[in-house]
mmCIF file of C-alpha atoms in Angstrom:
data_model
loop_
_atom_site.group_PDB
_atom_site.id
_atom_site.type_symbol
_atom_site.label_atom_id
_atom_site.label_comp_id
_atom_site.label_asym_id
_atom_site.label_seq_id
_atom_site.Cartn_x
_atom_site.Cartn_y
_atom_site.Cartn_z
ATOM 1 C CA MET A 12 0.000 0.000 0.000
ATOM 2 C CA GLY A 13 2.969 2.307 0.585
ATOM 3 C CA GLY A 14 3.690 2.259 -3.131
ATOM 4 C CA ILE A 15 0.189 3.564 -3.864
ATOM 5 C CA PHE A 16 0.363 6.278 -1.211
ATOM 6 C CA THR A 17 3.571 7.748 -2.577
ATOM 7 C CA GLN A 18 2.074 7.860 -6.070
ATOM 8 C CA LEU A 19 -1.018 9.684 -4.834
ATOM 9 C CA PHE A 20 1.068 12.164 -2.856
ATOM 10 C CA PRO A 21 4.357 12.493 -4.759
ATOM 11 C CA PRO A 22 7.171 14.869 -3.808
ATOM 12 C CA LYS A 23 7.999 17.894 -5.929
ATOM 13 C CA PRO A 24 9.597 17.203 -9.331
ATOM 14 C CA THR A 25 13.380 17.453 -9.401
ATOM 15 C CA PHE A 26 13.835 17.459 -13.194
ATOM 16 C CA THR A 27 11.805 20.010 -15.161
ATOM 17 C CA GLU A 28 12.243 22.173 -18.261
ATOM 18 C CA LYS A 29 14.639 24.294 -16.185
ATOM 19 C CA ASN A 30 17.043 21.347 -15.956
ATOM 20 C CA VAL A 31 16.974 20.316 -19.614
ATOM 21 C CA PRO A 32 20.102 21.313 -21.570
ATOM 22 C CA SER A 33 20.069 22.280 -25.236
ATOM 23 C CA LEU A 34 18.544 19.514 -27.332
ATOM 24 C CA VAL A 35 19.725 20.893 -30.665
ATOM 25 C CA GLY A 36 20.709 18.004 -32.922
ATOM 26 C CA LYS A 37 18.730 15.435 -30.957
ATOM 27 C CA VAL A 38 15.706 13.609 -32.382
ATOM 28 C CA PHE A 39 12.694 12.321 -30.479
ATOM 29 C CA ILE A 40 9.392 10.544 -31.100
ATOM 30 C CA VAL A 41 6.401 11.026 -28.801
ATOM 31 C CA THR A 42 3.359 8.907 -29.583
ATOM 32 C CA GLY A 43 0.149 10.667 -28.621
ATOM 33 C CA GLY A 44 2.093 13.917 -28.511
ATOM 34 C CA ASN A 45 -0.791 16.010 -29.794
ATOM 35 C CA SER A 46 -2.674 16.190 -26.478
ATOM 36 C CA GLY A 47 -2.451 15.807 -22.711
ATOM 37 C CA VAL A 48 0.808 14.743 -21.100
ATOM 38 C CA GLY A 49 2.365 13.989 -24.480
ATOM 39 C CA LEU A 50 1.689 17.519 -25.711
ATOM 40 C CA GLU A 51 3.310 19.026 -22.623
ATOM 41 C CA LEU A 52 6.353 16.815 -23.134
ATOM 42 C CA VAL A 53 6.642 17.869 -26.786
ATOM 43 C CA LYS A 54 6.491 21.529 -25.742
ATOM 44 C CA ILE A 55 9.479 21.077 -23.447
ATOM 45 C CA LEU A 56 11.539 19.165 -26.016
ATOM 46 C CA TYR A 57 10.796 21.676 -28.772
ATOM 47 C CA SER A 58 11.465 24.684 -26.532
ATOM 48 C CA ARG A 59 14.992 23.366 -25.958
ATOM 49 C CA GLY A 60 15.706 22.998 -29.681
ATOM 50 C CA GLY A 61 14.946 19.324 -30.225
ATOM 51 C CA THR A 62 13.524 17.749 -33.361
ATOM 52 C CA VAL A 63 10.277 16.130 -32.255
ATOM 53 C CA TYR A 64 8.045 13.770 -34.216
ATOM 54 C CA ILE A 65 4.458 13.703 -32.996
ATOM 55 C CA ALA A 66 2.928 10.312 -33.783
ATOM 56 C CA SER A 67 -0.851 10.021 -33.746
ATOM 57 C CA ARG A 68 -3.863 8.716 -35.683
ATOM 58 C CA SER A 69 -5.044 12.161 -36.791
ATOM 59 C CA THR A 70 -2.743 14.317 -38.900
ATOM 60 C CA THR A 71 -5.258 17.140 -38.488
ATOM 61 C CA LYS A 72 -4.809 17.050 -34.717
ATOM 62 C CA ILE A 73 -1.035 16.806 -35.095
ATOM 63 C CA ASP A 74 -0.990 19.871 -37.351
ATOM 64 C CA ALA A 75 -3.130 21.787 -34.851
ATOM 65 C CA ALA A 76 -0.774 20.843 -32.016
ATOM 66 C CA ILE A 77 2.258 21.900 -34.046
ATOM 67 C CA ALA A 78 0.690 25.280 -34.797
ATOM 68 C CA THR A 79 -0.114 25.813 -31.117
ATOM 69 C CA ILE A 80 3.372 24.862 -29.927
ATOM 70 C CA LYS A 81 5.094 27.075 -32.491
ATOM 71 C CA SER A 82 2.947 30.017 -31.416
ATOM 72 C CA ILE A 83 4.043 29.499 -27.801
ATOM 73 C CA PHE A 84 7.747 29.168 -28.646
ATOM 74 C CA PRO A 85 8.253 31.352 -31.747
ATOM 75 C CA LYS A 86 12.010 31.641 -31.230
ATOM 76 C CA SER A 87 12.750 27.931 -30.834
ATOM 77 C CA SER A 88 15.388 26.470 -33.131
ATOM 78 C CA GLY A 89 13.708 23.076 -32.901
ATOM 79 C CA HIS A 90 11.637 21.217 -35.466
ATOM 80 C CA LEU A 91 8.192 19.638 -35.191
ATOM 81 C CA LYS A 92 7.144 16.886 -37.574
ATOM 82 C CA SER A 93 4.114 14.683 -38.117
ATOM 83 C CA LEU A 94 3.917 10.893 -38.092
ATOM 84 C CA ARG A 95 0.641 9.117 -38.697
ATOM 85 C CA VAL A 96 0.163 5.858 -36.840
ATOM 86 C CA ASP A 97 -2.869 3.956 -35.588
ATOM 87 C CA LEU A 98 -1.757 1.720 -32.744
ATOM 88 C CA SER A 99 -5.002 -0.233 -33.018
ATOM 89 C CA ASP A 100 -4.022 -1.373 -36.522
ATOM 90 C CA LEU A 101 -0.666 -3.133 -36.841
ATOM 91 C CA ARG A 102 -0.725 -2.540 -40.596
ATOM 92 C CA THR A 103 0.068 1.156 -40.024
ATOM 93 C CA ILE A 104 3.158 0.635 -37.861
ATOM 94 C CA SER A 105 5.569 -0.232 -40.661
ATOM 95 C CA ALA A 106 4.606 2.839 -42.704
ATOM 96 C CA CYS A 107 5.083 5.070 -39.670
ATOM 97 C CA ALA A 108 8.564 3.708 -39.004
ATOM 98 C CA SER A 109 9.493 3.878 -42.694
ATOM 99 C CA THR A 110 8.432 7.530 -42.895
ATOM 100 C CA PHE A 111 10.624 8.367 -39.929
ATOM 101 C CA LEU A 112 13.636 6.373 -41.126
ATOM 102 C CA ALA A 113 13.479 8.041 -44.539
ATOM 103 C CA GLN A 114 14.023 11.414 -42.862
ATOM 104 C CA GLU A 115 16.363 10.768 -39.940
ATOM 105 C CA SER A 116 19.669 9.062 -39.240
ATOM 106 C CA ARG A 117 19.325 9.071 -35.451
ATOM 107 C CA LEU A 118 16.729 8.643 -32.693
ATOM 108 C CA ASP A 119 17.651 9.635 -29.163
ATOM 109 C CA VAL A 120 14.486 8.804 -27.222
ATOM 110 C CA LEU A 121 11.250 7.047 -28.127
ATOM 111 C CA TRP A 122 8.390 7.830 -25.767
ATOM 112 C CA ASN A 123 5.589 5.279 -26.144
ATOM 113 C CA ASN A 124 3.191 7.709 -24.519
ATOM 114 C CA ALA A 125 -0.057 7.077 -26.414
ATOM 115 C CA GLY A 126 -2.622 4.771 -24.906
ATOM 116 C CA ILE A 127 -6.271 4.064 -24.270
ATOM 117 C CA ALA A 128 -8.166 3.532 -21.031
ATOM 118 C CA GLN A 129 -11.239 1.395 -20.435
ATOM 119 C CA ALA A 130 -12.165 0.608 -24.006
ATOM 120 C CA PRO A 131 -15.578 -1.092 -24.332
ATOM 121 C CA ALA A 132 -15.287 -4.694 -23.156
ATOM 122 C CA ASP A 133 -16.361 -6.127 -26.501
ATOM 123 C CA SER A 134 -14.160 -3.879 -28.660
ATOM 124 C CA THR A 135 -11.211 -5.232 -30.629
ATOM 125 C CA THR A 136 -8.412 -3.894 -32.802
ATOM 126 C CA ALA A 137 -8.209 -4.301 -36.569
ATOM 127 C CA GLN A 138 -6.415 -7.607 -35.960
ATOM 128 C CA GLY A 139 -8.964 -8.877 -33.422
ATOM 129 C CA HIS A 140 -7.035 -8.243 -30.201
ATOM 130 C CA GLU A 141 -8.678 -6.832 -27.096
ATOM 131 C CA THR A 142 -8.426 -3.065 -27.623
ATOM 132 C CA ASN A 143 -6.516 -2.109 -24.471
ATOM 133 C CA MET A 144 -3.937 -4.801 -25.120
ATOM 134 C CA GLY A 145 -3.630 -3.948 -28.806
ATOM 135 C CA VAL A 146 -3.211 -0.196 -28.366
ATOM 136 C CA ASN A 147 -1.207 -0.132 -25.140
ATOM 137 C CA CYS A 148 1.049 -3.127 -25.789
ATOM 138 C CA LEU A 149 1.138 -4.699 -29.244
ATOM 139 C CA GLY A 150 1.239 -1.465 -31.254
ATOM 140 C CA PRO A 151 4.055 0.098 -29.199
ATOM 141 C CA PHE A 152 5.882 -3.247 -29.126
ATOM 142 C CA LEU A 153 5.988 -3.426 -32.921
ATOM 143 C CA LEU A 154 6.893 0.252 -33.336
ATOM 144 C CA THR A 155 9.780 -0.151 -30.906
ATOM 145 C CA LYS A 156 10.952 -3.244 -32.763
ATOM 146 C CA PHE A 157 11.084 -1.331 -36.051
ATOM 147 C CA LEU A 158 12.999 1.548 -34.449
ATOM 148 C CA LEU A 159 15.413 -0.528 -32.367
ATOM 149 C CA PRO A 160 18.156 -0.585 -35.052
ATOM 150 C CA ILE A 161 18.320 3.221 -35.307
ATOM 151 C CA LEU A 162 18.225 3.518 -31.517
ATOM 152 C CA LEU A 163 21.186 1.138 -31.253
ATOM 153 C CA HIS A 164 23.002 3.027 -34.015
ATOM 154 C CA THR A 165 22.477 6.309 -32.174
ATOM 155 C CA ALA A 166 23.596 4.800 -28.876
ATOM 156 C CA LYS A 167 26.976 3.829 -30.325
ATOM 157 C CA ALA A 168 27.858 7.487 -30.872
ATOM 158 C CA SER A 169 26.116 8.929 -27.799
ATOM 159 C CA PRO A 170 26.904 9.213 -24.078
ATOM 160 C CA THR A 171 26.213 6.028 -22.135
ATOM 161 C CA ALA A 172 22.546 5.524 -21.213
ATOM 162 C CA SER A 173 21.376 8.658 -23.044
ATOM 163 C CA VAL A 174 19.454 6.774 -25.759
ATOM 164 C CA ARG A 175 16.261 5.374 -24.290
ATOM 165 C CA VAL A 176 12.801 3.889 -24.815
ATOM 166 C CA VAL A 177 10.128 4.968 -22.335
ATOM 167 C CA PHE A 178 6.744 3.258 -21.963
ATOM 168 C CA THR A 179 3.992 5.178 -20.171
ATOM 169 C CA SER A 180 1.988 3.111 -17.702
ATOM 170 C CA SER A 181 -0.418 3.775 -14.826
ATOM 171 C CA CYS A 182 -0.708 3.338 -11.080
ATOM 172 C CA ILE A 183 -3.632 1.021 -11.810
ATOM 173 C CA VAL A 184 -0.991 -1.680 -12.285
ATOM 174 C CA ASP A 185 -0.421 -1.557 -8.526
ATOM 175 C CA VAL A 186 -4.072 -1.059 -7.654
ATOM 176 C CA ALA A 187 -5.927 -3.443 -9.950
ATOM 177 C CA GLY A 188 -3.478 -5.409 -12.053
ATOM 178 C CA PRO A 189 -4.236 -9.161 -12.121
ATOM 179 C CA PRO A 190 -1.878 -11.599 -10.361
ATOM 180 C CA GLY A 191 1.546 -11.492 -11.968
ATOM 181 C CA GLY A 192 0.465 -8.614 -14.211
ATOM 182 C CA LEU A 193 -1.754 -10.447 -16.694
ATOM 183 C CA LEU A 194 -3.219 -13.776 -17.752
ATOM 184 C CA LEU A 195 -2.211 -14.584 -21.326
ATOM 185 C CA SER A 196 -5.072 -17.056 -21.662
ATOM 186 C CA GLU A 197 -7.509 -14.146 -21.482
ATOM 187 C CA HIS A 198 -6.023 -12.500 -24.556
ATOM 188 C CA ILE A 199 -6.859 -15.314 -26.935
ATOM 189 C CA SER A 200 -9.528 -14.182 -29.381
ATOM 190 C CA GLY A 201 -12.983 -15.048 -28.046
ATOM 191 C CA ASN A 202 -11.779 -15.422 -24.468
ATOM 192 C CA PHE A 203 -11.454 -11.746 -23.511
ATOM 193 C CA SER A 204 -12.437 -10.505 -20.071
ATOM 194 C CA LYS A 205 -15.579 -8.337 -19.991
ATOM 195 C CA ASP A 206 -14.213 -6.194 -17.157
ATOM 196 C CA LYS A 207 -13.033 -2.847 -18.577
ATOM 197 C CA ASN A 208 -10.913 -2.036 -15.525
ATOM 198 C CA TYR A 209 -9.298 -5.466 -15.654
ATOM 199 C CA ASN A 210 -8.510 -5.154 -19.360
ATOM 200 C CA TYR A 211 -6.965 -1.736 -18.888
ATOM 201 C CA SER A 212 -4.863 -2.759 -15.900
ATOM 202 C CA SER A 213 -3.654 -5.816 -17.789
ATOM 203 C CA SER A 214 -2.413 -3.608 -20.624
ATOM 204 C CA LYS A 215 -0.558 -1.011 -18.505
ATOM 205 C CA ALA A 216 0.511 1.314 -17.938
ATOM 206 C CA ASP A 217 -3.610 16.681 -12.180
ATOM 207 C CA ASP A 218 -1.975 18.955 -14.465
ATOM 208 C CA PRO A 219 -0.649 17.369 -17.668
ATOM 209 C CA ILE A 220 2.682 19.165 -17.267
ATOM 210 C CA MET A 221 3.292 17.227 -14.045
ATOM 211 C CA GLY A 222 2.842 13.941 -15.855
ATOM 212 C CA ALA A 223 5.215 15.227 -18.514
ATOM 213 C CA TYR A 224 7.876 15.761 -15.853
ATOM 214 C CA THR A 225 7.793 12.055 -15.031
ATOM 215 C CA GLU A 226 8.339 11.145 -18.682
ATOM 216 C CA LEU A 227 10.941 13.893 -19.063
ATOM 217 C CA TRP A 228 12.909 12.495 -16.134
ATOM 218 C CA ALA A 229 12.730 8.943 -17.463
ATOM 219 C CA GLY A 230 13.820 10.044 -20.928
ATOM 220 C CA LEU A 231 16.465 12.687 -20.253
ATOM 221 C CA SER A 232 17.607 12.774 -16.625
ATOM 222 C CA PRO A 233 21.322 12.013 -16.182
ATOM 223 C CA ASP A 234 20.378 10.151 -13.006
ATOM 224 C CA VAL A 235 18.984 7.288 -15.114
ATOM 225 C CA LYS A 236 21.677 4.657 -15.730
ATOM 226 C CA CYS A 237 21.972 1.568 -17.940
ATOM 227 C CA GLU A 238 21.340 -0.720 -14.988
ATOM 228 C CA ASP A 239 17.988 1.003 -14.454
ATOM 229 C CA GLY A 240 16.519 -0.548 -17.589
ATOM 230 C CA GLY A 241 13.159 -2.173 -16.834
ATOM 231 C CA LYS A 242 12.456 -0.126 -13.720
ATOM 232 C CA CYS A 243 9.217 1.774 -13.147
ATOM 233 C CA ALA A 244 9.388 5.562 -12.780
ATOM 234 C CA LEU A 245 6.896 7.284 -10.482
ATOM 235 C CA PRO A 246 5.562 10.871 -10.350
ATOM 236 C CA TRP A 247 7.188 13.259 -10.715
ATOM 237 C CA GLY A 248 10.506 11.603 -11.573
ATOM 238 C CA ARG A 249 11.900 8.850 -9.290
ATOM 239 C CA TRP A 250 12.070 5.075 -9.155
ATOM 240 C CA HIS A 251 9.341 2.858 -7.733
ATOM 241 C CA THR A 252 10.867 1.432 -4.556
ATOM 242 C CA ASP A 253 7.978 -0.845 -3.582
ATOM 243 C CA PRO A 254 6.556 -2.562 -6.691
ATOM 244 C CA ARG A 255 4.227 -5.519 -6.300
ATOM 245 C CA LYS A 256 6.147 -8.664 -5.485
ATOM 246 C CA ASP A 257 4.117 -10.823 -7.881
ATOM 247 C CA ILE A 258 5.009 -8.507 -10.758
ATOM 248 C CA LEU A 259 8.684 -8.598 -9.795
ATOM 249 C CA GLN A 260 8.466 -12.395 -9.798
ATOM 250 C CA SER A 261 6.922 -12.338 -13.264
ATOM 251 C CA MET A 262 9.952 -10.412 -14.546
ATOM 252 C CA LYS A 263 12.312 -13.201 -13.463
ATOM 253 C CA SER A 264 12.806 -16.423 -15.385
ATOM 254 C CA LYS A 265 11.863 -19.728 -13.814
ATOM 255 C CA GLU A 266 15.582 -20.479 -13.541
ATOM 256 C CA GLU A 267 15.916 -17.326 -11.422
ATOM 257 C CA GLY A 268 13.052 -18.395 -9.182
ATOM 258 C CA GLY A 269 10.382 -16.341 -10.933
ATOM 259 C CA THR A 270 7.332 -17.246 -12.994
ATOM 260 C CA GLY A 271 8.759 -16.415 -16.418
ATOM 261 C CA LEU A 272 5.553 -14.561 -17.330
ATOM 262 C CA SER A 273 7.358 -11.540 -18.787
ATOM 263 C CA ALA A 274 9.289 -13.756 -21.192
ATOM 264 C CA ASP A 275 6.082 -15.570 -22.118
ATOM 265 C CA PHE A 276 4.375 -12.236 -22.770
ATOM 266 C CA TRP A 277 7.304 -11.081 -24.919
ATOM 267 C CA ASP A 278 7.073 -14.267 -26.968
ATOM 268 C CA TRP A 279 3.315 -13.779 -27.323
ATOM 269 C CA CYS A 280 3.831 -10.204 -28.568
ATOM 270 C CA GLU A 281 6.367 -11.497 -31.095
ATOM 271 C CA GLN A 282 3.873 -14.082 -32.333
ATOM 272 C CA GLN A 283 0.998 -11.608 -32.588
ATOM 273 C CA THR A 284 3.039 -9.020 -34.531
ATOM 274 C CA GLU A 285 5.145 -11.368 -36.660
ATOM 275 C CA ALA A 286 2.975 -11.022 -39.768
ATOM 276 C CA PHE A 287 3.434 -7.229 -39.690
ATOM 277 C CA ALA A 288 7.135 -7.088 -38.827
ATOM 278 C CA ALA A 289 8.467 -6.571 -42.363
ATOM 279 C CA MET A 290 9.152 -3.074 -43.663
#
């Protein structure tokens, strides 16, 4: 319960726009960057001179967000660009990645920020997956897979631990996540749970700017090291010190004394996206 309390009443942020150095020459992708927390994050990155790709389903909404941000920071030397992607349709992921790779030779941070909460219990993605799982997990999984080579390429010529992938989640993982994090058997077509809260918590992950500080810290803070990979960041920029023990066990292999569920889930994601993994 202590882990929940500290998320509901977090300390002041220690890494904000005031701490971000010049981002000139750096390239970022923020999915869902046209609204909410993602929009606030894009504002910070752009204000510091970064090149930021806003990835979303609606190019109209992306264009509107770009116009708004440029009006707020008219003197920025940064660049804002549009990427269309529909995370509920795996067929769009390859085109999104291809569009980006045709324009850039580096990618410093990928923020998988976009997501959906409490989709109707009987709704599915274009490929027939439960909607929360498809949008919050499978879509970002495939996008990250496509972009991993350029991330690795960028990392070779960048300071240690400065190239990162950040997945946005939710405190509902601690509050309502099923035992171990999820039950793979309930994500077989035709066997989906009808509980919207359950489906959302299985897929996860105030003022929007405060949420952006958490993502900013995870993506750019020098306090984040290589050995921190896989950890959960809490508001407004710190590590979760009391995660659920069953989820920690799921992250360990059976040989390490865990359940191996994370590896099973990874394999399942590979299987579900395999048909769409070619450029």
